[in-house]
Amino acid sequence: MKIAIGADHAGYRLKDVIVPFLEKEGHEVVDMGCHCADSVDYPDYSVPVCDAVVRGEAERGILICGTGIGMSIAANKTAGIRCALVHDLFSAKATREHNDTNVLAMGERVIGPGVAEEIVKIWLDTPFSGGERHIGRINKVKAIEAQAAEAR
């Protein structure tokens, strides 16, 4: 699977753990930065990752900042993105099965590398259930996006 990944200054260390983990698992990774502790703005890294997913240049995206909150907020402003902030294994599985999320957000200051690797593996390996009720809910979210686009 081709995965776009991005982080800000508060998440780049965890990103630097996740990238080789993904490659070891056989995934192709597009690392969109950042690569240092110099203060940067999380939307500058969220947008390119989400754009790559929406355009089909990556099948999924992973975003990491200090808490994951900022990245998830920014990601969900992109039409077509369903980003979940995840810090536990149950949510990693549920967000794929029920919400068909295409972007994962995590917080480096919240979880350690071992848990992050487990979350990523579960999130990537769990298919969408395709359940009728879940499809209906996702379609309602898509309708909200369409209404917002029309209002602009």
Short mmCIF file of C-alpha atoms in Angstrom, two decimals:
data_model
loop_
_atom_site.label_atom_id
_atom_site.label_comp_id
_atom_site.label_asym_id
_atom_site.label_seq_id
_atom_site.Cartn_x
_atom_site.Cartn_y
_atom_site.Cartn_z
CA MET A 1 0.00 0.00 0.00
CA LYS A 2 1.24 3.52 -0.74
CA ILE A 3 1.07 5.73 2.35
CA ALA A 4 1.69 9.48 2.62
CA ILE A 5 2.98 10.59 6.02
CA GLY A 6 3.56 14.00 7.54
CA ALA A 7 4.40 15.47 10.90
CA ASP A 8 5.13 18.77 12.50
CA HIS A 9 8.04 19.56 14.83
CA ALA A 10 6.28 17.85 17.74
CA GLY A 11 5.69 14.64 15.81
CA TYR A 12 8.66 14.16 13.51
CA ARG A 13 10.52 11.82 15.90
CA LEU A 14 7.60 9.38 15.95
CA LYS A 15 7.28 9.75 12.17
CA ASP A 16 10.94 8.75 11.92
CA VAL A 17 10.05 5.53 13.76
CA ILE A 18 6.89 4.83 11.76
CA VAL A 19 8.43 5.31 8.29
CA PRO A 20 10.92 2.40 8.58
CA PHE A 21 8.24 0.31 10.30
CA LEU A 22 5.92 0.85 7.31
CA GLU A 23 8.70 0.02 4.86
CA LYS A 24 9.54 -3.16 6.81
CA GLU A 25 5.86 -4.11 6.54
CA GLY A 26 6.15 -3.80 2.75
CA HIS A 27 4.47 -0.43 2.24
CA GLU A 28 5.66 2.34 -0.05
CA VAL A 29 6.02 5.56 1.95
CA VAL A 30 5.91 9.15 0.76
CA ASP A 31 7.44 11.22 3.58
CA MET A 32 6.18 14.79 3.33
CA GLY A 33 8.15 16.13 6.31
CA CYS A 34 8.92 17.75 8.60
CA HIS A 35 12.38 16.55 9.54
CA CYS A 36 13.48 18.68 12.50
CA ALA A 37 12.46 20.23 15.81
CA ASP A 38 12.23 23.78 14.40
CA SER A 39 8.72 25.10 15.00
CA VAL A 40 6.41 24.66 12.01
CA ASP A 41 2.64 24.81 11.47
CA TYR A 42 0.79 21.48 11.32
CA PRO A 43 -1.58 22.50 8.46
CA ASP A 44 1.47 22.89 6.22
CA TYR A 45 2.02 19.13 6.54
CA SER A 46 -1.57 17.96 6.85
CA VAL A 47 -2.69 19.50 3.57
CA PRO A 48 -0.13 17.81 1.28
CA VAL A 49 -0.78 14.41 2.87
CA CYS A 50 -4.56 14.78 2.54
CA ASP A 51 -4.30 16.12 -1.00
CA ALA A 52 -2.22 13.07 -1.98
CA VAL A 53 -4.91 10.77 -0.56
CA VAL A 54 -7.78 12.62 -2.25
CA ARG A 55 -5.96 12.66 -5.61
CA GLY A 56 -5.25 8.94 -5.34
CA GLU A 57 -1.48 9.43 -5.18
CA ALA A 58 -1.53 7.58 -1.85
CA GLU A 59 -4.07 5.06 -0.61
CA ARG A 60 -3.89 6.26 2.99
CA GLY A 61 -2.30 9.01 5.05
CA ILE A 62 -0.75 9.22 8.50
CA LEU A 63 -0.33 12.50 10.40
CA ILE A 64 1.57 13.06 13.63
CA CYS A 65 1.86 16.11 15.86
CA GLY A 66 2.24 16.53 19.61
CA THR A 67 -1.30 15.42 20.46
CA GLY A 68 -2.71 14.54 17.04
CA ILE A 69 -5.53 17.01 17.64
CA GLY A 70 -4.33 19.81 15.37
CA MET A 71 -3.49 17.41 12.55
CA SER A 72 -6.89 15.71 12.77
CA ILE A 73 -8.75 19.02 12.75
CA ALA A 74 -6.81 20.25 9.72
CA ALA A 75 -7.17 16.93 7.90
CA ASN A 76 -10.93 16.84 8.28
CA LYS A 77 -11.24 20.21 6.52
CA THR A 78 -10.27 18.46 3.27
CA ALA A 79 -13.28 17.11 1.36
CA GLY A 80 -12.99 13.37 0.96
CA ILE A 81 -10.86 12.87 4.05
CA ARG A 82 -12.10 10.90 7.02
CA CYS A 83 -9.36 11.30 9.60
CA ALA A 84 -9.47 9.72 13.05
CA LEU A 85 -7.32 10.64 16.02
CA VAL A 86 -6.31 7.31 17.55
CA HIS A 87 -4.29 6.44 20.63
CA ASP A 88 -5.54 2.91 21.36
CA LEU A 89 -5.86 -0.40 19.53
CA PHE A 90 -9.64 -0.72 19.77
CA SER A 91 -10.20 2.67 18.13
CA ALA A 92 -7.67 1.84 15.40
CA LYS A 93 -9.75 -1.17 14.40
CA ALA A 94 -13.16 0.44 14.89
CA THR A 95 -12.36 3.53 12.84
CA ARG A 96 -11.51 1.36 9.84
CA GLU A 97 -14.40 -1.08 10.26
CA HIS A 98 -17.08 1.52 10.93
CA ASN A 99 -15.84 4.80 9.43
CA ASP A 100 -13.62 3.67 6.54
CA THR A 101 -11.05 6.27 7.60
CA ASN A 102 -8.37 7.08 5.07
CA VAL A 103 -6.14 9.19 7.33
CA LEU A 104 -4.83 8.35 10.79
CA ALA A 105 -3.69 11.01 13.27
CA MET A 106 -1.57 10.28 16.34
CA GLY A 107 0.17 12.29 19.03
CA GLU A 108 3.85 11.75 19.76
CA ARG A 109 3.45 13.27 23.22
CA VAL A 110 0.55 10.93 24.00
CA ILE A 111 1.76 7.48 22.93
CA GLY A 112 5.08 5.72 22.58
CA PRO A 113 6.56 4.15 19.48
CA GLY A 114 5.54 0.57 20.33
CA VAL A 115 1.86 1.42 20.70
CA ALA A 116 2.04 3.65 17.62
CA GLU A 117 3.39 0.78 15.53
CA GLU A 118 0.61 -1.52 16.76
CA ILE A 119 -2.01 1.13 15.98
CA VAL A 120 -0.64 1.65 12.48
CA LYS A 121 -0.54 -2.09 11.77
CA ILE A 122 -4.11 -2.65 12.96
CA TRP A 123 -5.36 0.44 11.11
CA LEU A 124 -3.73 -0.63 7.85
CA ASP A 125 -4.74 -4.29 8.12
CA THR A 126 -8.39 -3.75 9.09
CA PRO A 127 -10.82 -3.58 6.17
CA PHE A 128 -13.97 -1.49 6.09
CA SER A 129 -16.90 -3.69 7.12
CA GLY A 130 -19.09 -2.46 4.28
CA GLY A 131 -22.04 -2.65 6.64
CA GLU A 132 -25.17 -0.92 5.36
CA ARG A 133 -25.55 1.27 8.44
CA HIS A 134 -21.90 2.37 8.19
CA ILE A 135 -22.21 3.18 4.49
CA GLY A 136 -25.31 5.24 5.25
CA ARG A 137 -23.47 7.24 7.91
CA ILE A 138 -20.49 7.86 5.65
CA ASN A 139 -22.86 9.02 2.91
CA LYS A 140 -24.38 11.51 5.37
CA VAL A 141 -20.89 12.88 6.05
CA LYS A 142 -20.30 13.18 2.30
CA ALA A 143 -23.61 15.07 2.00
CA ILE A 144 -22.43 17.53 4.66
CA GLU A 145 -19.24 18.08 2.63
CA ALA A 146 -21.28 18.67 -0.52
CA GLN A 147 -23.56 21.19 1.26
CA ALA A 148 -20.51 23.06 2.57
CA ALA A 149 -19.01 23.17 -0.93
CA GLU A 150 -22.26 24.53 -2.39
CA ALA A 151 -22.44 27.22 0.30
CA ARG A 152 -19.07 28.55 -0.76
#
